[in-house]
mmCIF file with all atom_site columns, C-alpha atoms and ligand atoms in Angstrom:
data_model
loop_
_atom_site.group_PDB
_atom_site.id
_atom_site.type_symbol
_atom_site.label_atom_id
_atom_site.label_alt_id
_atom_site.label_comp_id
_atom_site.label_asym_id
_atom_site.label_entity_id
_atom_site.label_seq_id
_atom_site.pdbx_PDB_ins_code
_atom_site.Cartn_x
_atom_site.Cartn_y
_atom_site.Cartn_z
_atom_site.occupancy
_atom_site.B_iso_or_equiv
_atom_site.pdbx_formal_charge
_atom_site.auth_seq_id
_atom_site.auth_comp_id
_atom_site.auth_asym_id
_atom_site.auth_atom_id
_atom_site.pdbx_PDB_model_num
ATOM   1   C  CA  . UNK N 1 1   ? 41.809 9.236   33.362 1.00 0.00 ? 794 UNK N CA  1
ATOM   2   C  CA  . UNK N 1 2   ? 37.838 10.491  32.894 1.00 0.00 ? 795 UNK N CA  1
ATOM   3   C  CA  . UNK N 1 3   ? 35.554 7.138   33.115 1.00 0.00 ? 796 UNK N CA  1
ATOM   4   C  CA  . UNK N 1 4   ? 35.079 6.117   29.796 1.00 0.00 ? 797 UNK N CA  1
ATOM   5   C  CA  . UNK N 1 5   ? 31.188 6.731   29.588 1.00 0.00 ? 798 UNK N CA  1
ATOM   6   C  CA  . UNK N 1 6   ? 32.072 10.378  30.385 1.00 0.00 ? 799 UNK N CA  1
ATOM   7   C  CA  . UNK N 1 7   ? 34.726 10.630  27.759 1.00 0.00 ? 800 UNK N CA  1
ATOM   8   C  CA  . UNK N 1 8   ? 32.237 9.364   24.928 1.00 0.00 ? 801 UNK N CA  1
ATOM   9   C  CA  . UNK N 1 9   ? 29.734 12.195  26.110 1.00 0.00 ? 802 UNK N CA  1
ATOM   10  C  CA  . UNK N 1 10  ? 32.513 14.897  25.767 1.00 0.00 ? 803 UNK N CA  1
ATOM   11  C  CA  . UNK N 1 11  ? 33.486 13.917  22.217 1.00 0.00 ? 804 UNK N CA  1
ATOM   12  C  CA  . UNK N 1 12  ? 29.937 13.819  21.320 1.00 0.00 ? 805 UNK N CA  1
ATOM   13  C  CA  . UNK N 1 13  ? 28.932 16.951  22.719 1.00 0.00 ? 806 UNK N CA  1
ATOM   14  C  CA  . UNK N 1 14  ? 31.984 18.462  21.217 1.00 0.00 ? 807 UNK N CA  1
ATOM   15  C  CA  . UNK N 1 15  ? 31.917 16.974  17.551 1.00 0.00 ? 808 UNK N CA  1
ATOM   16  C  CA  . UNK N 1 16  ? 29.359 16.976  14.825 1.00 0.00 ? 809 UNK N CA  1
ATOM   17  C  CA  . UNK N 1 17  ? 27.531 14.096  15.106 1.00 0.00 ? 810 UNK N CA  1
ATOM   18  C  CA  . UNK N 1 18  ? 29.004 12.320  11.904 1.00 0.00 ? 811 UNK N CA  1
ATOM   19  C  CA  . UNK N 1 19  ? 32.345 13.373  13.503 1.00 0.00 ? 812 UNK N CA  1
ATOM   20  C  CA  . UNK N 1 20  ? 31.452 11.657  16.880 1.00 0.00 ? 813 UNK N CA  1
ATOM   21  C  CA  . UNK N 1 21  ? 30.094 8.710   15.064 1.00 0.00 ? 814 UNK N CA  1
ATOM   22  C  CA  . UNK N 1 22  ? 33.350 8.235   12.955 1.00 0.00 ? 815 UNK N CA  1
ATOM   23  C  CA  . UNK N 1 23  ? 35.419 8.485   16.401 1.00 0.00 ? 816 UNK N CA  1
ATOM   24  C  CA  . UNK N 1 24  ? 33.486 5.824   17.979 1.00 0.00 ? 817 UNK N CA  1
ATOM   25  C  CA  . UNK N 1 25  ? 33.759 3.550   14.891 1.00 0.00 ? 818 UNK N CA  1
ATOM   26  C  CA  . UNK N 1 26  ? 37.671 4.469   14.671 1.00 0.00 ? 819 UNK N CA  1
ATOM   27  C  CA  . UNK N 1 27  ? 37.739 2.915   18.499 1.00 0.00 ? 820 UNK N CA  1
ATOM   28  C  CA  . UNK N 1 28  ? 35.466 -0.064  18.074 1.00 0.00 ? 821 UNK N CA  1
ATOM   29  C  CA  . UNK N 1 29  ? 37.935 -1.073  14.755 1.00 0.00 ? 822 UNK N CA  1
ATOM   30  C  CA  . UNK N 1 30  ? 40.895 -0.561  17.078 1.00 0.00 ? 823 UNK N CA  1
ATOM   31  C  CA  . UNK N 1 31  ? 39.669 -2.893  19.625 1.00 0.00 ? 824 UNK N CA  1
ATOM   32  C  CA  . UNK N 1 32  ? 39.116 -5.099  16.873 1.00 0.00 ? 825 UNK N CA  1
ATOM   33  C  CA  . UNK N 1 33  ? 42.495 -4.794  15.335 1.00 0.00 ? 826 UNK N CA  1
ATOM   34  C  CA  . UNK N 1 34  ? 44.025 -5.144  19.368 1.00 0.00 ? 827 UNK N CA  1
ATOM   35  C  CA  . UNK N 1 35  ? 42.634 -8.255  19.770 1.00 0.00 ? 828 UNK N CA  1
ATOM   36  C  CA  . UNK N 1 36  ? 43.445 -9.537  16.206 1.00 0.00 ? 829 UNK N CA  1
ATOM   37  C  CA  . UNK N 1 37  ? 47.344 -8.179  16.843 1.00 0.00 ? 830 UNK N CA  1
ATOM   38  C  CA  . UNK N 1 38  ? 47.651 -8.602  20.375 1.00 0.00 ? 831 UNK N CA  1
ATOM   39  C  CA  . UNK N 1 39  ? 47.657 -4.664  21.726 1.00 0.00 ? 832 UNK N CA  1
ATOM   40  C  CA  . UNK N 1 40  ? 45.734 -3.638  24.856 1.00 0.00 ? 833 UNK N CA  1
ATOM   41  C  CA  . UNK N 1 41  ? 42.264 -3.223  23.495 1.00 0.00 ? 834 UNK N CA  1
ATOM   42  C  CA  . UNK N 1 42  ? 41.402 -0.860  26.502 1.00 0.00 ? 835 UNK N CA  1
ATOM   43  C  CA  . UNK N 1 43  ? 44.631 1.935   25.103 1.00 0.00 ? 836 UNK N CA  1
ATOM   44  C  CA  . UNK N 1 44  ? 43.031 1.077   21.572 1.00 0.00 ? 837 UNK N CA  1
ATOM   45  C  CA  . UNK N 1 45  ? 39.905 1.887   22.635 1.00 0.00 ? 838 UNK N CA  1
ATOM   46  C  CA  . UNK N 1 46  ? 40.603 5.643   24.457 1.00 0.00 ? 839 UNK N CA  1
ATOM   47  C  CA  . UNK N 1 47  ? 43.215 6.709   21.750 1.00 0.00 ? 840 UNK N CA  1
ATOM   48  C  CA  . UNK N 1 48  ? 40.069 5.863   19.061 1.00 0.00 ? 841 UNK N CA  1
ATOM   49  C  CA  . UNK N 1 49  ? 37.374 7.958   20.814 1.00 0.00 ? 842 UNK N CA  1
ATOM   50  C  CA  . UNK N 1 50  ? 39.735 10.401  21.721 1.00 0.00 ? 843 UNK N CA  1
ATOM   51  C  CA  . UNK N 1 51  ? 41.713 10.817  18.630 1.00 0.00 ? 844 UNK N CA  1
ATOM   52  C  CA  . UNK N 1 52  ? 39.654 13.704  16.488 1.00 0.00 ? 845 UNK N CA  1
ATOM   53  C  CA  . UNK N 1 53  ? 38.600 15.345  19.404 1.00 0.00 ? 846 UNK N CA  1
ATOM   54  C  CA  . UNK N 1 54  ? 40.301 18.746  18.442 1.00 0.00 ? 847 UNK N CA  1
ATOM   55  C  CA  . UNK N 1 55  ? 39.519 18.097  14.689 1.00 0.00 ? 848 UNK N CA  1
ATOM   56  C  CA  . UNK N 1 56  ? 36.898 20.603  14.450 1.00 0.00 ? 849 UNK N CA  1
ATOM   57  C  CA  . UNK N 1 57  ? 38.321 23.390  17.001 1.00 0.00 ? 850 UNK N CA  1
ATOM   58  C  CA  . UNK N 1 58  ? 39.418 26.517  14.701 1.00 0.00 ? 851 UNK N CA  1
ATOM   59  C  CA  . UNK N 1 59  ? 43.176 26.565  13.413 1.00 0.00 ? 852 UNK N CA  1
ATOM   60  C  CA  . UNK N 1 60  ? 43.941 30.148  15.909 1.00 0.00 ? 853 UNK N CA  1
ATOM   61  C  CA  . UNK N 1 61  ? 42.270 28.511  18.998 1.00 0.00 ? 854 UNK N CA  1
ATOM   62  C  CA  . UNK N 1 62  ? 44.590 25.132  18.495 1.00 0.00 ? 855 UNK N CA  1
ATOM   63  C  CA  . UNK N 1 63  ? 47.740 27.655  17.688 1.00 0.00 ? 856 UNK N CA  1
ATOM   64  C  CA  . UNK N 1 64  ? 47.178 29.176  20.736 1.00 0.00 ? 857 UNK N CA  1
ATOM   65  C  CA  . UNK N 1 65  ? 46.886 26.218  23.062 1.00 0.00 ? 858 UNK N CA  1
ATOM   66  C  CA  . UNK N 1 66  ? 50.158 24.590  21.573 1.00 0.00 ? 859 UNK N CA  1
ATOM   67  C  CA  . UNK N 1 67  ? 52.127 28.064  22.301 1.00 0.00 ? 860 UNK N CA  1
ATOM   68  C  CA  . UNK N 1 68  ? 50.620 27.780  25.401 1.00 0.00 ? 861 UNK N CA  1
ATOM   69  C  CA  . UNK N 1 69  ? 51.997 24.492  25.823 1.00 0.00 ? 862 UNK N CA  1
ATOM   70  C  CA  . UNK N 1 70  ? 55.538 25.515  24.804 1.00 0.00 ? 863 UNK N CA  1
ATOM   71  C  CA  . UNK N 1 71  ? 55.447 23.085  21.714 1.00 0.00 ? 864 UNK N CA  1
ATOM   72  C  CA  . UNK N 1 72  ? 56.722 24.302  18.515 1.00 0.00 ? 865 UNK N CA  1
ATOM   73  C  CA  . UNK N 1 73  ? 54.683 24.074  15.380 1.00 0.00 ? 866 UNK N CA  1
ATOM   74  C  CA  . UNK N 1 74  ? 56.733 23.118  12.790 1.00 0.00 ? 867 UNK N CA  1
ATOM   75  C  CA  . UNK N 1 75  ? 57.090 24.842  9.112  1.00 0.00 ? 868 UNK N CA  1
ATOM   76  C  CA  . UNK N 1 76  ? 55.144 21.574  7.800  1.00 0.00 ? 869 UNK N CA  1
ATOM   77  C  CA  . UNK N 1 77  ? 52.009 21.824  10.114 1.00 0.00 ? 870 UNK N CA  1
ATOM   78  C  CA  . UNK N 1 78  ? 51.612 25.649  9.459  1.00 0.00 ? 871 UNK N CA  1
ATOM   79  C  CA  . UNK N 1 79  ? 51.151 24.648  5.708  1.00 0.00 ? 872 UNK N CA  1
ATOM   80  C  CA  . UNK N 1 80  ? 48.937 21.762  6.726  1.00 0.00 ? 873 UNK N CA  1
ATOM   81  C  CA  . UNK N 1 81  ? 46.549 22.732  9.422  1.00 0.00 ? 874 UNK N CA  1
ATOM   82  C  CA  . UNK N 1 82  ? 44.842 19.332  9.086  1.00 0.00 ? 875 UNK N CA  1
ATOM   83  C  CA  . UNK N 1 83  ? 47.832 18.100  11.034 1.00 0.00 ? 876 UNK N CA  1
ATOM   84  C  CA  . UNK N 1 84  ? 47.587 19.857  14.214 1.00 0.00 ? 877 UNK N CA  1
ATOM   85  C  CA  . UNK N 1 85  ? 44.351 18.614  15.697 1.00 0.00 ? 878 UNK N CA  1
ATOM   86  C  CA  . UNK N 1 86  ? 46.577 15.078  16.410 1.00 0.00 ? 879 UNK N CA  1
ATOM   87  C  CA  . UNK N 1 87  ? 49.040 17.340  18.280 1.00 0.00 ? 880 UNK N CA  1
ATOM   88  C  CA  . UNK N 1 88  ? 46.506 19.466  20.059 1.00 0.00 ? 881 UNK N CA  1
ATOM   89  C  CA  . UNK N 1 89  ? 44.248 16.304  20.607 1.00 0.00 ? 882 UNK N CA  1
ATOM   90  C  CA  . UNK N 1 90  ? 47.190 14.161  22.463 1.00 0.00 ? 883 UNK N CA  1
ATOM   91  C  CA  . UNK N 1 91  ? 47.570 17.766  24.597 1.00 0.00 ? 884 UNK N CA  1
ATOM   92  C  CA  . UNK N 1 92  ? 43.719 17.636  25.110 1.00 0.00 ? 885 UNK N CA  1
ATOM   93  C  CA  . UNK N 1 93  ? 43.573 13.593  26.175 1.00 0.00 ? 886 UNK N CA  1
ATOM   94  C  CA  . UNK N 1 94  ? 46.144 14.625  28.854 1.00 0.00 ? 887 UNK N CA  1
ATOM   95  C  CA  . UNK N 1 95  ? 44.784 17.799  30.417 1.00 0.00 ? 888 UNK N CA  1
ATOM   96  C  CA  . UNK N 1 96  ? 41.218 17.643  29.715 1.00 0.00 ? 889 UNK N CA  1
ATOM   97  C  CA  . UNK N 1 97  ? 40.728 13.769  29.631 1.00 0.00 ? 890 UNK N CA  1
ATOM   98  C  CA  . UNK N 1 98  ? 43.737 13.333  32.604 1.00 0.00 ? 891 UNK N CA  1
ATOM   99  C  CA  . UNK N 1 99  ? 44.842 10.532  29.964 1.00 0.00 ? 892 UNK N CA  1
ATOM   100 C  CA  . UNK N 1 100 ? 48.820 9.874   31.405 1.00 0.00 ? 893 UNK N CA  1
ATOM   101 C  CA  . UNK N 1 101 ? 49.550 6.658   29.328 1.00 0.00 ? 894 UNK N CA  1
ATOM   102 C  CA  . UNK N 1 102 ? 52.128 8.229   27.242 1.00 0.00 ? 895 UNK N CA  1
ATOM   103 C  CA  . UNK N 1 103 ? 51.541 5.005   24.816 1.00 0.00 ? 896 UNK N CA  1
ATOM   104 C  CA  . UNK N 1 104 ? 47.889 6.404   24.282 1.00 0.00 ? 897 UNK N CA  1
ATOM   105 C  CA  . UNK N 1 105 ? 49.103 9.860   24.063 1.00 0.00 ? 898 UNK N CA  1
ATOM   106 C  CA  . UNK N 1 106 ? 51.555 9.125   21.449 1.00 0.00 ? 899 UNK N CA  1
ATOM   107 C  CA  . UNK N 1 107 ? 48.819 7.413   19.252 1.00 0.00 ? 900 UNK N CA  1
ATOM   108 C  CA  . UNK N 1 108 ? 47.010 10.084  19.148 1.00 0.00 ? 901 UNK N CA  1
ATOM   109 C  CA  . UNK N 1 109 ? 49.948 12.241  18.024 1.00 0.00 ? 902 UNK N CA  1
ATOM   110 C  CA  . UNK N 1 110 ? 50.867 10.485  15.125 1.00 0.00 ? 903 UNK N CA  1
ATOM   111 C  CA  . UNK N 1 111 ? 47.316 9.079   14.251 1.00 0.00 ? 904 UNK N CA  1
ATOM   112 C  CA  . UNK N 1 112 ? 47.450 11.672  11.447 1.00 0.00 ? 905 UNK N CA  1
ATOM   113 C  CA  . UNK N 1 113 ? 51.286 11.324  9.692  1.00 0.00 ? 906 UNK N CA  1
ATOM   114 C  CA  . UNK N 1 114 ? 52.765 7.968   11.258 1.00 0.00 ? 907 UNK N CA  1
ATOM   115 C  CA  . UNK N 1 115 ? 56.421 8.300   12.797 1.00 0.00 ? 908 UNK N CA  1
ATOM   116 C  CA  . UNK N 1 116 ? 59.187 5.945   12.273 1.00 0.00 ? 909 UNK N CA  1
ATOM   117 C  CA  . UNK N 1 117 ? 59.526 3.246   14.795 1.00 0.00 ? 910 UNK N CA  1
ATOM   118 C  CA  . UNK N 1 118 ? 55.797 2.938   15.074 1.00 0.00 ? 911 UNK N CA  1
ATOM   119 C  CA  . UNK N 1 119 ? 54.603 1.072   17.751 1.00 0.00 ? 912 UNK N CA  1
ATOM   120 C  CA  . UNK N 1 120 ? 51.473 -1.646  17.354 1.00 0.00 ? 913 UNK N CA  1
ATOM   121 C  CA  . UNK N 1 121 ? 48.989 0.883   19.439 1.00 0.00 ? 914 UNK N CA  1
ATOM   122 C  CA  . UNK N 1 122 ? 50.065 3.687   16.933 1.00 0.00 ? 915 UNK N CA  1
ATOM   123 C  CA  . UNK N 1 123 ? 49.675 0.958   13.734 1.00 0.00 ? 916 UNK N CA  1
ATOM   124 C  CA  . UNK N 1 124 ? 46.142 -0.274  15.309 1.00 0.00 ? 917 UNK N CA  1
ATOM   125 C  CA  . UNK N 1 125 ? 44.668 3.656   15.545 1.00 0.00 ? 918 UNK N CA  1
ATOM   126 C  CA  . UNK N 1 126 ? 46.356 4.704   12.408 1.00 0.00 ? 919 UNK N CA  1
ATOM   127 C  CA  . UNK N 1 127 ? 44.739 1.732   10.172 1.00 0.00 ? 920 UNK N CA  1
ATOM   128 C  CA  . UNK N 1 128 ? 41.599 1.907   12.725 1.00 0.00 ? 921 UNK N CA  1
ATOM   129 C  CA  . UNK N 1 129 ? 41.391 5.496   11.090 1.00 0.00 ? 922 UNK N CA  1
ATOM   130 C  CA  . UNK N 1 130 ? 41.361 4.066   7.775  1.00 0.00 ? 923 UNK N CA  1
ATOM   131 C  CA  . UNK N 1 131 ? 38.941 1.554   7.691  1.00 0.00 ? 924 UNK N CA  1
ATOM   132 C  CA  . UNK N 1 132 ? 36.237 2.499   10.568 1.00 0.00 ? 925 UNK N CA  1
ATOM   133 C  CA  . UNK N 1 133 ? 32.865 1.621   9.366  1.00 0.00 ? 926 UNK N CA  1
ATOM   134 C  CA  . UNK N 1 134 ? 32.154 5.054   8.274  1.00 0.00 ? 927 UNK N CA  1
ATOM   135 C  CA  . UNK N 1 135 ? 34.572 5.137   5.211  1.00 0.00 ? 928 UNK N CA  1
ATOM   136 C  CA  . UNK N 1 136 ? 33.562 4.949   1.761  1.00 0.00 ? 929 UNK N CA  1
ATOM   137 C  CA  . UNK N 1 137 ? 36.517 5.398   -0.568 1.00 0.00 ? 930 UNK N CA  1
ATOM   138 C  CA  . UNK N 1 138 ? 37.262 3.401   -3.018 1.00 0.00 ? 931 UNK N CA  1
ATOM   139 C  CA  . UNK N 1 139 ? 39.682 0.429   -2.062 1.00 0.00 ? 932 UNK N CA  1
ATOM   140 C  CA  . UNK N 1 140 ? 38.448 0.384   1.381  1.00 0.00 ? 933 UNK N CA  1
ATOM   141 C  CA  . UNK N 1 141 ? 37.274 -3.415  1.428  1.00 0.00 ? 934 UNK N CA  1
ATOM   142 C  CA  . UNK N 1 142 ? 40.897 -4.154  0.115  1.00 0.00 ? 935 UNK N CA  1
ATOM   143 C  CA  . UNK N 1 143 ? 42.448 -1.898  2.824  1.00 0.00 ? 936 UNK N CA  1
ATOM   144 C  CA  . UNK N 1 144 ? 40.450 -3.869  5.480  1.00 0.00 ? 937 UNK N CA  1
ATOM   145 C  CA  . UNK N 1 145 ? 40.888 -7.496  4.003  1.00 0.00 ? 938 UNK N CA  1
ATOM   146 C  CA  . UNK N 1 146 ? 44.816 -6.133  3.682  1.00 0.00 ? 939 UNK N CA  1
ATOM   147 C  CA  . UNK N 1 147 ? 44.447 -4.906  7.537  1.00 0.00 ? 940 UNK N CA  1
ATOM   148 C  CA  . UNK N 1 148 ? 43.164 -8.304  8.139  1.00 0.00 ? 941 UNK N CA  1
ATOM   149 C  CA  . UNK N 1 149 ? 46.297 -10.013 6.868  1.00 0.00 ? 942 UNK N CA  1
ATOM   150 C  CA  . UNK N 1 150 ? 49.010 -8.187  7.733  1.00 0.00 ? 943 UNK N CA  1
ATOM   151 C  CA  . UNK N 1 151 ? 49.135 -5.127  9.810  1.00 0.00 ? 944 UNK N CA  1
ATOM   152 C  CA  . UNK N 1 152 ? 52.490 -3.820  8.691  1.00 0.00 ? 945 UNK N CA  1
ATOM   153 C  CA  . UNK N 1 153 ? 51.725 -4.103  5.092  1.00 0.00 ? 946 UNK N CA  1
ATOM   154 C  CA  . UNK N 1 154 ? 48.298 -1.930  5.456  1.00 0.00 ? 947 UNK N CA  1
ATOM   155 C  CA  . UNK N 1 155 ? 50.483 0.888   7.596  1.00 0.00 ? 948 UNK N CA  1
ATOM   156 C  CA  . UNK N 1 156 ? 52.802 0.659   4.584  1.00 0.00 ? 949 UNK N CA  1
ATOM   157 C  CA  . UNK N 1 157 ? 49.645 0.855   1.796  1.00 0.00 ? 950 UNK N CA  1
ATOM   158 C  CA  . UNK N 1 158 ? 48.374 3.774   3.921  1.00 0.00 ? 951 UNK N CA  1
ATOM   159 C  CA  . UNK N 1 159 ? 51.222 5.661   3.943  1.00 0.00 ? 952 UNK N CA  1
ATOM   160 C  CA  . UNK N 1 160 ? 52.259 5.513   0.373  1.00 0.00 ? 953 UNK N CA  1
ATOM   161 C  CA  . UNK N 1 161 ? 48.485 6.047   -0.489 1.00 0.00 ? 954 UNK N CA  1
ATOM   162 C  CA  . UNK N 1 162 ? 48.919 9.501   1.452  1.00 0.00 ? 955 UNK N CA  1
ATOM   163 C  CA  . UNK N 1 163 ? 52.194 10.647  0.332  1.00 0.00 ? 956 UNK N CA  1
ATOM   164 C  CA  . UNK N 1 164 ? 50.854 9.855   -3.384 1.00 0.00 ? 957 UNK N CA  1
ATOM   165 C  CA  . UNK N 1 165 ? 47.621 11.848  -2.940 1.00 0.00 ? 958 UNK N CA  1
ATOM   166 C  CA  . UNK N 1 166 ? 49.579 14.562  -1.308 1.00 0.00 ? 959 UNK N CA  1
ATOM   167 C  CA  . UNK N 1 167 ? 52.047 14.968  -3.767 1.00 0.00 ? 960 UNK N CA  1
ATOM   168 C  CA  . UNK N 1 168 ? 49.656 14.490  -6.625 1.00 0.00 ? 961 UNK N CA  1
ATOM   169 C  CA  . UNK N 1 169 ? 47.762 17.803  -5.114 1.00 0.00 ? 962 UNK N CA  1
ATOM   170 C  CA  . UNK N 1 170 ? 51.425 19.480  -4.459 1.00 0.00 ? 963 UNK N CA  1
ATOM   171 C  CA  . UNK N 1 171 ? 50.852 19.187  -0.650 1.00 0.00 ? 964 UNK N CA  1
ATOM   172 C  CA  . UNK N 1 172 ? 53.307 19.474  1.785  1.00 0.00 ? 965 UNK N CA  1
ATOM   173 C  CA  . UNK N 1 173 ? 54.324 16.279  3.430  1.00 0.00 ? 966 UNK N CA  1
ATOM   174 C  CA  . UNK N 1 174 ? 55.019 16.634  6.922  1.00 0.00 ? 967 UNK N CA  1
ATOM   175 C  CA  . UNK N 1 175 ? 58.728 14.711  8.307  1.00 0.00 ? 968 UNK N CA  1
ATOM   176 C  CA  . UNK N 1 176 ? 57.028 12.435  9.956  1.00 0.00 ? 969 UNK N CA  1
ATOM   177 C  CA  . UNK N 1 177 ? 54.864 10.927  7.447  1.00 0.00 ? 970 UNK N CA  1
ATOM   178 C  CA  . UNK N 1 178 ? 58.131 10.677  5.199  1.00 0.00 ? 971 UNK N CA  1
ATOM   179 C  CA  . UNK N 1 179 ? 60.406 9.035   7.902  1.00 0.00 ? 972 UNK N CA  1
ATOM   180 C  CA  . UNK N 1 180 ? 57.114 6.471   8.251  1.00 0.00 ? 973 UNK N CA  1
ATOM   181 C  CA  . UNK N 1 181 ? 57.296 5.805   5.016  1.00 0.00 ? 974 UNK N CA  1
ATOM   182 C  CA  . UNK N 1 182 ? 60.897 5.624   4.081  1.00 0.00 ? 975 UNK N CA  1
ATOM   183 C  CA  . UNK N 1 183 ? 61.583 2.790   7.143  1.00 0.00 ? 976 UNK N CA  1
ATOM   184 C  CA  . UNK N 1 184 ? 58.976 0.688   5.376  1.00 0.00 ? 977 UNK N CA  1
ATOM   185 C  CA  . UNK N 1 185 ? 60.142 1.537   1.810  1.00 0.00 ? 978 UNK N CA  1
ATOM   186 C  CA  . UNK N 1 186 ? 63.596 0.212   3.163  1.00 0.00 ? 979 UNK N CA  1
ATOM   187 C  CA  . UNK N 1 187 ? 62.068 -2.802  5.064  1.00 0.00 ? 980 UNK N CA  1
ATOM   188 C  CA  . UNK N 1 188 ? 60.410 -3.337  1.419  1.00 0.00 ? 981 UNK N CA  1
ATOM   189 C  CA  . UNK N 1 189 ? 63.483 -3.037  -0.591 1.00 0.00 ? 982 UNK N CA  1
ATOM   190 C  CA  . UNK N 1 190 ? 65.744 -4.893  1.839  1.00 0.00 ? 983 UNK N CA  1
ATOM   191 C  CA  . UNK N 1 191 ? 63.348 -8.116  2.075  1.00 0.00 ? 984 UNK N CA  1
ATOM   192 C  CA  . UNK N 1 192 ? 63.718 -8.174  -1.754 1.00 0.00 ? 985 UNK N CA  1
ATOM   193 C  CA  . UNK N 1 193 ? 67.589 -8.320  -2.177 1.00 0.00 ? 986 UNK N CA  1
ATOM   194 C  CA  . UNK N 1 194 ? 67.296 -10.805 0.462  1.00 0.00 ? 987 UNK N CA  1
ATOM   195 C  CA  . UNK N 1 195 ? 65.126 -12.798 -1.777 1.00 0.00 ? 988 UNK N CA  1
ATOM   196 C  CA  . UNK N 1 196 ? 67.469 -12.098 -4.840 1.00 0.00 ? 989 UNK N CA  1
ATOM   197 C  CA  . UNK N 1 197 ? 70.719 -13.513 -3.300 1.00 0.00 ? 990 UNK N CA  1
HETATM 198 O  O1  . DGI G 2 .   ? 41.210 13.099  10.899 1.00 0.00 ? 902 DGI G O1  1
HETATM 199 P  P1  . DGI G 2 .   ? 40.612 12.167  10.111 1.00 0.00 ? 902 DGI G P1  1
HETATM 200 O  O2  . DGI G 2 .   ? 40.071 12.988  8.782  1.00 0.00 ? 902 DGI G O2  1
HETATM 201 O  O3  . DGI G 2 .   ? 40.035 11.087  10.468 1.00 0.00 ? 902 DGI G O3  1
HETATM 202 O  O4  . DGI G 2 .   ? 42.065 11.425  9.612  1.00 0.00 ? 902 DGI G O4  1
HETATM 203 P  P2  . DGI G 2 .   ? 43.420 12.010  9.442  1.00 0.00 ? 902 DGI G P2  1
HETATM 204 O  O5  . DGI G 2 .   ? 43.936 12.375  11.242 1.00 0.00 ? 902 DGI G O5  1
HETATM 205 O  O6  . DGI G 2 .   ? 44.525 11.150  8.988  1.00 0.00 ? 902 DGI G O6  1
HETATM 206 O  O7  . DGI G 2 .   ? 43.307 13.354  8.825  1.00 0.00 ? 902 DGI G O7  1
HETATM 207 C  C1  . DGI G 2 .   ? 43.660 13.294  7.237  1.00 0.00 ? 902 DGI G C1  1
HETATM 208 C  C2  . DGI G 2 .   ? 44.026 13.777  6.368  1.00 0.00 ? 902 DGI G C2  1
HETATM 209 O  O8  . DGI G 2 .   ? 45.542 14.475  6.731  1.00 0.00 ? 902 DGI G O8  1
HETATM 210 C  C3  . DGI G 2 .   ? 43.887 14.118  4.885  1.00 0.00 ? 902 DGI G C3  1
HETATM 211 O  O9  . DGI G 2 .   ? 43.352 14.965  4.162  1.00 0.00 ? 902 DGI G O9  1
HETATM 212 C  C4  . DGI G 2 .   ? 45.329 13.897  4.673  1.00 0.00 ? 902 DGI G C4  1
HETATM 213 C  C5  . DGI G 2 .   ? 46.078 14.664  5.680  1.00 0.00 ? 902 DGI G C5  1
HETATM 214 N  N1  . DGI G 2 .   ? 47.474 14.247  5.528  1.00 0.00 ? 902 DGI G N1  1
HETATM 215 C  C6  . DGI G 2 .   ? 47.957 12.970  6.312  1.00 0.00 ? 902 DGI G C6  1
HETATM 216 N  N2  . DGI G 2 .   ? 49.250 13.569  6.625  1.00 0.00 ? 902 DGI G N2  1
HETATM 217 C  C7  . DGI G 2 .   ? 49.789 14.819  5.944  1.00 0.00 ? 902 DGI G C7  1
HETATM 218 C  C8  . DGI G 2 .   ? 48.432 14.960  5.740  1.00 0.00 ? 902 DGI G C8  1
HETATM 219 N  N3  . DGI G 2 .   ? 48.709 16.883  5.124  1.00 0.00 ? 902 DGI G N3  1
HETATM 220 C  C9  . DGI G 2 .   ? 49.776 16.902  5.088  1.00 0.00 ? 902 DGI G C9  1
HETATM 221 N  N4  . DGI G 2 .   ? 49.627 18.090  4.490  1.00 0.00 ? 902 DGI G N4  1
HETATM 222 N  N5  . DGI G 2 .   ? 50.958 16.209  5.203  1.00 0.00 ? 902 DGI G N5  1
HETATM 223 C  C10 . DGI G 2 .   ? 51.238 15.202  5.055  1.00 0.00 ? 902 DGI G C10 1
HETATM 224 O  O10 . DGI G 2 .   ? 52.096 14.584  5.991  1.00 0.00 ? 902 DGI G O10 1
HETATM 225 FE FE1 . FE  G 3 .   ? 42.433 12.788  12.085 1.00 0.00 ? 903 FE  G FE1 1
HETATM 226 FE FE1 . FE  G 3 .   ? 39.832 10.156  12.279 1.00 0.00 ? 904 FE  G FE1 1
#
């Protein structure tokens, strides 16, 4: 794999200053969460640095890259081009940066949607992206506090927020987002059922 300092320099050269800073902030948040919850901080750091590497690449170019690699683009992904950068990001991490750790590649691949059966590293990156130092949305401090109390609850909150926000704007919701949300929603209902017995 490319040395970490070289990865950072590539990210800084490829992305706008704000997006590069976001990437480094996500890496810092991911390292902190990894240390707290027992994930590998080195995996968290590289996943954070690279997760949005393709975010500013034109849609057409991303579709070409995916086609060249034999990756099939689903209907939802075509209708929501913001989803492409997670797929092409994982691709670039492997081919351009020489990352061969599948756990890191998957964390990048699923950082926007989540997925059913998210690994600890997936969750760490997903939440680091929500709570990085540059985030200023209403409620970010509450989510930061929740992320420090219970990572799973924070992931569920983030997914529920995303699903609600997308539906309220009539946007398509990716199958992986729905599966991730339903898995945690069912776990929540089951816990209530257990409690009532
Ligand atoms: O790349 P970032 O901006 O740092 O964050 P991200 O990769 O989580 O992307 C967030 C965007 O992706 C936000 O505009 C909502 C959108 N998104 C996330 N899940 C879905 C989605 N968009 C659609 N249409 N469907 C999804 O399931
Ligand atoms: Fe992203
Ligand atoms: Fe991001």
